[in-house]
mmCIF file of C-alpha atoms in Angstrom:
data_model
loop_
_atom_site.group_PDB
_atom_site.id
_atom_site.type_symbol
_atom_site.label_atom_id
_atom_site.label_comp_id
_atom_site.label_asym_id
_atom_site.label_seq_id
_atom_site.Cartn_x
_atom_site.Cartn_y
_atom_site.Cartn_z
ATOM 1 C CA MET A 1 15.086 -33.282 -84.607
ATOM 2 C CA ALA A 2 16.009 -33.321 -80.940
ATOM 3 C CA SER A 3 13.365 -34.257 -78.424
ATOM 4 C CA GLY A 4 13.311 -33.621 -74.711
ATOM 5 C CA ASN A 5 15.415 -36.681 -73.909
ATOM 6 C CA ASP A 6 19.200 -36.875 -73.963
ATOM 7 C CA SER A 7 19.521 -39.509 -76.679
ATOM 8 C CA ILE A 8 19.987 -38.702 -80.318
ATOM 9 C CA GLU A 9 18.019 -41.262 -82.305
ATOM 10 C CA ASP A 10 19.493 -40.536 -85.719
ATOM 11 C CA VAL A 11 22.630 -42.303 -86.843
ATOM 12 C CA ILE A 12 25.412 -39.847 -87.554
ATOM 13 C CA ASP A 13 27.664 -40.348 -90.558
ATOM 14 C CA ILE A 14 31.327 -39.793 -89.784
ATOM 15 C CA LEU A 15 33.938 -39.331 -92.502
ATOM 16 C CA LEU A 16 37.305 -40.390 -91.112
ATOM 17 C CA VAL A 17 40.246 -39.165 -93.199
ATOM 18 C CA GLU A 18 43.176 -41.155 -91.827
ATOM 19 C CA PRO A 19 46.172 -42.592 -93.724
ATOM 20 C CA ASN A 20 47.237 -45.125 -91.088
ATOM 21 C CA PRO A 21 45.306 -48.424 -91.483
ATOM 22 C CA GLY A 22 45.999 -49.424 -87.865
ATOM 23 C CA ASP A 23 44.579 -46.152 -86.535
ATOM 24 C CA THR A 24 41.614 -46.451 -88.901
ATOM 25 C CA ARG A 25 40.865 -49.889 -87.452
ATOM 26 C CA LEU A 26 41.118 -48.580 -83.866
ATOM 27 C CA PHE A 27 38.900 -45.580 -84.659
ATOM 28 C CA THR A 28 36.305 -47.786 -86.345
ATOM 29 C CA GLU A 29 36.248 -50.382 -83.559
ATOM 30 C CA ASN A 30 35.909 -47.770 -80.837
ATOM 31 C CA PHE A 31 33.175 -45.868 -82.650
ATOM 32 C CA ARG A 32 31.299 -49.153 -83.082
ATOM 33 C CA ASP A 33 31.232 -49.485 -79.268
ATOM 34 C CA ALA A 34 30.279 -45.828 -78.678
ATOM 35 C CA LYS A 35 27.072 -44.576 -77.066
ATOM 36 C CA LEU A 36 26.279 -42.604 -80.175
ATOM 37 C CA MET A 37 24.822 -44.518 -83.125
ATOM 38 C CA ASN A 38 27.172 -43.887 -86.008
ATOM 39 C CA THR A 39 28.446 -45.043 -89.351
ATOM 40 C CA VAL A 40 32.135 -44.496 -90.052
ATOM 41 C CA HIS A 41 33.251 -44.020 -93.647
ATOM 42 C CA ALA A 42 37.041 -44.161 -93.825
ATOM 43 C CA VAL A 43 39.301 -42.859 -96.574
ATOM 44 C CA SER A 44 43.085 -42.794 -96.487
ATOM 45 C CA ASN A 45 43.984 -39.656 -98.439
ATOM 46 C CA GLY A 46 42.866 -36.156 -99.329
ATOM 47 C CA ASP A 47 41.863 -36.997 -102.899
ATOM 48 C CA ALA A 48 39.484 -39.740 -101.716
ATOM 49 C CA ALA A 49 38.100 -37.371 -99.057
ATOM 50 C CA LEU A 50 37.278 -34.767 -101.704
ATOM 51 C CA ASP A 51 35.758 -37.420 -103.966
ATOM 52 C CA PHE A 52 33.602 -38.590 -101.044
ATOM 53 C CA LEU A 53 32.514 -35.041 -100.184
ATOM 54 C CA HIS A 54 31.741 -34.151 -103.804
ATOM 55 C CA GLN A 55 30.114 -37.557 -104.401
ATOM 56 C CA ARG A 56 32.416 -38.430 -107.298
ATOM 57 C CA GLY A 57 33.561 -41.787 -108.677
ATOM 58 C CA GLU A 58 33.105 -44.694 -106.284
ATOM 59 C CA TYR A 59 31.467 -42.310 -103.788
ATOM 60 C CA ALA A 60 28.738 -41.093 -106.169
ATOM 61 C CA ASP A 61 26.033 -42.603 -103.946
ATOM 62 C CA ALA A 62 27.573 -41.497 -100.635
ATOM 63 C CA SER A 63 25.565 -39.211 -98.392
ATOM 64 C CA PRO A 64 27.318 -36.107 -97.099
ATOM 65 C CA PRO A 65 28.804 -36.805 -93.666
ATOM 66 C CA ASP A 66 27.505 -35.168 -90.508
ATOM 67 C CA ILE A 67 31.044 -34.685 -89.193
ATOM 68 C CA ILE A 68 34.567 -35.019 -90.587
ATOM 69 C CA LEU A 69 37.562 -36.276 -88.591
ATOM 70 C CA LEU A 70 40.561 -35.000 -90.525
ATOM 71 C CA GLU A 71 44.218 -35.920 -90.184
ATOM 72 C CA PRO A 72 46.112 -32.914 -91.624
ATOM 73 C CA GLN A 73 49.138 -34.929 -92.793
ATOM 74 C CA LEU A 74 47.869 -36.958 -95.744
ATOM 75 C CA PRO A 75 49.459 -38.415 -98.851
ATOM 76 C CA GLY A 76 48.608 -36.538 -102.045
ATOM 77 C CA THR A 77 46.173 -33.728 -101.354
ATOM 78 C CA SER A 78 46.937 -32.599 -97.799
ATOM 79 C CA GLY A 79 44.458 -32.213 -94.974
ATOM 80 C CA MET A 80 45.088 -28.457 -95.170
ATOM 81 C CA ASP A 81 43.980 -28.477 -98.810
ATOM 82 C CA VAL A 82 40.878 -30.497 -97.908
ATOM 83 C CA LEU A 83 40.049 -28.024 -95.132
ATOM 84 C CA ALA A 84 40.598 -25.070 -97.490
ATOM 85 C CA GLU A 85 38.256 -26.595 -100.064
ATOM 86 C CA LEU A 86 35.627 -27.232 -97.393
ATOM 87 C CA GLU A 87 35.790 -23.600 -96.296
ATOM 88 C CA GLY A 88 35.526 -22.424 -99.910
ATOM 89 C CA GLU A 89 32.435 -24.503 -100.798
ATOM 90 C CA PRO A 90 29.202 -23.159 -99.286
ATOM 91 C CA ILE A 91 27.510 -26.558 -99.496
ATOM 92 C CA LEU A 92 30.390 -28.214 -97.595
ATOM 93 C CA SER A 93 31.399 -25.436 -95.207
ATOM 94 C CA ASP A 94 28.587 -26.267 -92.777
ATOM 95 C CA ILE A 95 29.927 -29.763 -92.101
ATOM 96 C CA PRO A 96 31.711 -29.705 -88.714
ATOM 97 C CA VAL A 97 35.388 -30.623 -88.934
ATOM 98 C CA ALA A 98 37.483 -32.035 -86.094
ATOM 99 C CA VAL A 99 41.169 -31.869 -86.947
ATOM 100 C CA LEU A 100 43.182 -34.723 -85.463
ATOM 101 C CA THR A 101 46.355 -33.238 -84.034
ATOM 102 C CA SER A 102 49.422 -35.150 -82.941
ATOM 103 C CA SER A 103 50.674 -32.420 -80.633
ATOM 104 C CA GLU A 104 49.624 -29.253 -78.873
ATOM 105 C CA MET A 105 51.064 -27.369 -81.841
ATOM 106 C CA GLY A 106 48.523 -28.901 -84.253
ATOM 107 C CA GLU A 107 45.946 -26.147 -83.882
ATOM 108 C CA ALA A 108 48.566 -23.432 -84.411
ATOM 109 C CA ILE A 109 49.902 -25.209 -87.489
ATOM 110 C CA VAL A 110 46.431 -25.380 -89.075
ATOM 111 C CA GLN A 111 45.764 -21.736 -88.222
ATOM 112 C CA SER A 112 49.150 -20.693 -89.636
ATOM 113 C CA HIS A 113 47.757 -21.721 -93.034
ATOM 114 C CA GLY A 114 44.885 -19.233 -92.572
ATOM 115 C CA LEU A 115 42.435 -22.071 -91.894
ATOM 116 C CA GLU A 116 40.146 -22.869 -89.001
ATOM 117 C CA ALA A 117 38.455 -26.089 -87.920
ATOM 118 C CA ASP A 118 35.452 -26.412 -85.618
ATOM 119 C CA PHE A 119 37.297 -28.589 -83.132
ATOM 120 C CA TYR A 120 40.839 -29.791 -82.508
ATOM 121 C CA VAL A 121 41.418 -33.074 -80.755
ATOM 122 C CA ARG A 122 44.622 -34.858 -79.846
ATOM 123 C CA LYS A 123 44.961 -38.066 -81.804
ATOM 124 C CA PRO A 124 45.304 -41.037 -79.446
ATOM 125 C CA VAL A 125 48.691 -42.705 -79.257
ATOM 126 C CA GLU A 126 47.865 -45.763 -77.166
ATOM 127 C CA PRO A 127 44.955 -48.092 -78.028
ATOM 128 C CA ALA A 128 43.448 -47.492 -74.569
ATOM 129 C CA ASP A 129 43.279 -43.742 -75.336
ATOM 130 C CA PHE A 130 40.841 -44.299 -78.222
ATOM 131 C CA VAL A 131 37.927 -44.706 -75.773
ATOM 132 C CA SER A 132 38.436 -41.206 -74.342
ATOM 133 C CA PHE A 133 38.943 -39.881 -77.870
ATOM 134 C CA VAL A 134 35.539 -41.241 -78.904
ATOM 135 C CA ASP A 135 34.023 -39.654 -75.775
ATOM 136 C CA GLU A 136 35.500 -36.277 -76.815
ATOM 137 C CA ILE A 137 34.022 -36.582 -80.307
ATOM 138 C CA GLU A 138 30.630 -37.550 -78.848
ATOM 139 C CA GLU A 139 30.677 -34.510 -76.537
ATOM 140 C CA PHE A 140 31.592 -32.298 -79.497
ATOM 141 C CA TRP A 141 28.717 -33.776 -81.522
ATOM 142 C CA PHE A 142 26.209 -33.361 -78.694
ATOM 143 C CA ALA A 143 27.311 -29.722 -78.296
ATOM 144 C CA ILE A 144 26.654 -29.140 -82.009
ATOM 145 C CA VAL A 145 23.189 -30.723 -82.093
ATOM 146 C CA ARG A 146 22.148 -29.033 -78.872
ATOM 147 C CA GLU A 147 22.991 -25.565 -80.177
ATOM 148 C CA PRO A 148 19.736 -23.733 -80.817
ATOM 149 C CA SER A 149 19.393 -23.487 -84.584
ATOM 150 C CA GLU A 150 15.947 -21.956 -84.520
ATOM 151 C CA THR A 151 14.295 -19.607 -82.074
#
């Protein structure tokens, strides 16, 4: 529950769906240094993401994430398929999804599949760009939690 101050005291759980181990390491390190208290759960493919979200197999005890960072180009089950399943499951459709795009065309590509994410963010290319990426995700998160949910 948000109070009158600007800090969010709860730790947010982030599900990072990223096939590149180097990028996963950079994401994780930069989120560790972020202003926002967070826990990053990383999976490398769409099948593991769906198992995590449905709490199956090795993820049976996992809590649902507060936000999903989704790379659309994944081995096995694609990011588009993961996004489609999220939209089709009422219990999962409320989880905010930030699609990691590699170009300005990324949003159009996702939408061309008849899908929509909550946020599109350009995936950093250089290690130094990961800091501004984390800032963008934090701003997105703060915008979500500051939206009036009750009147």
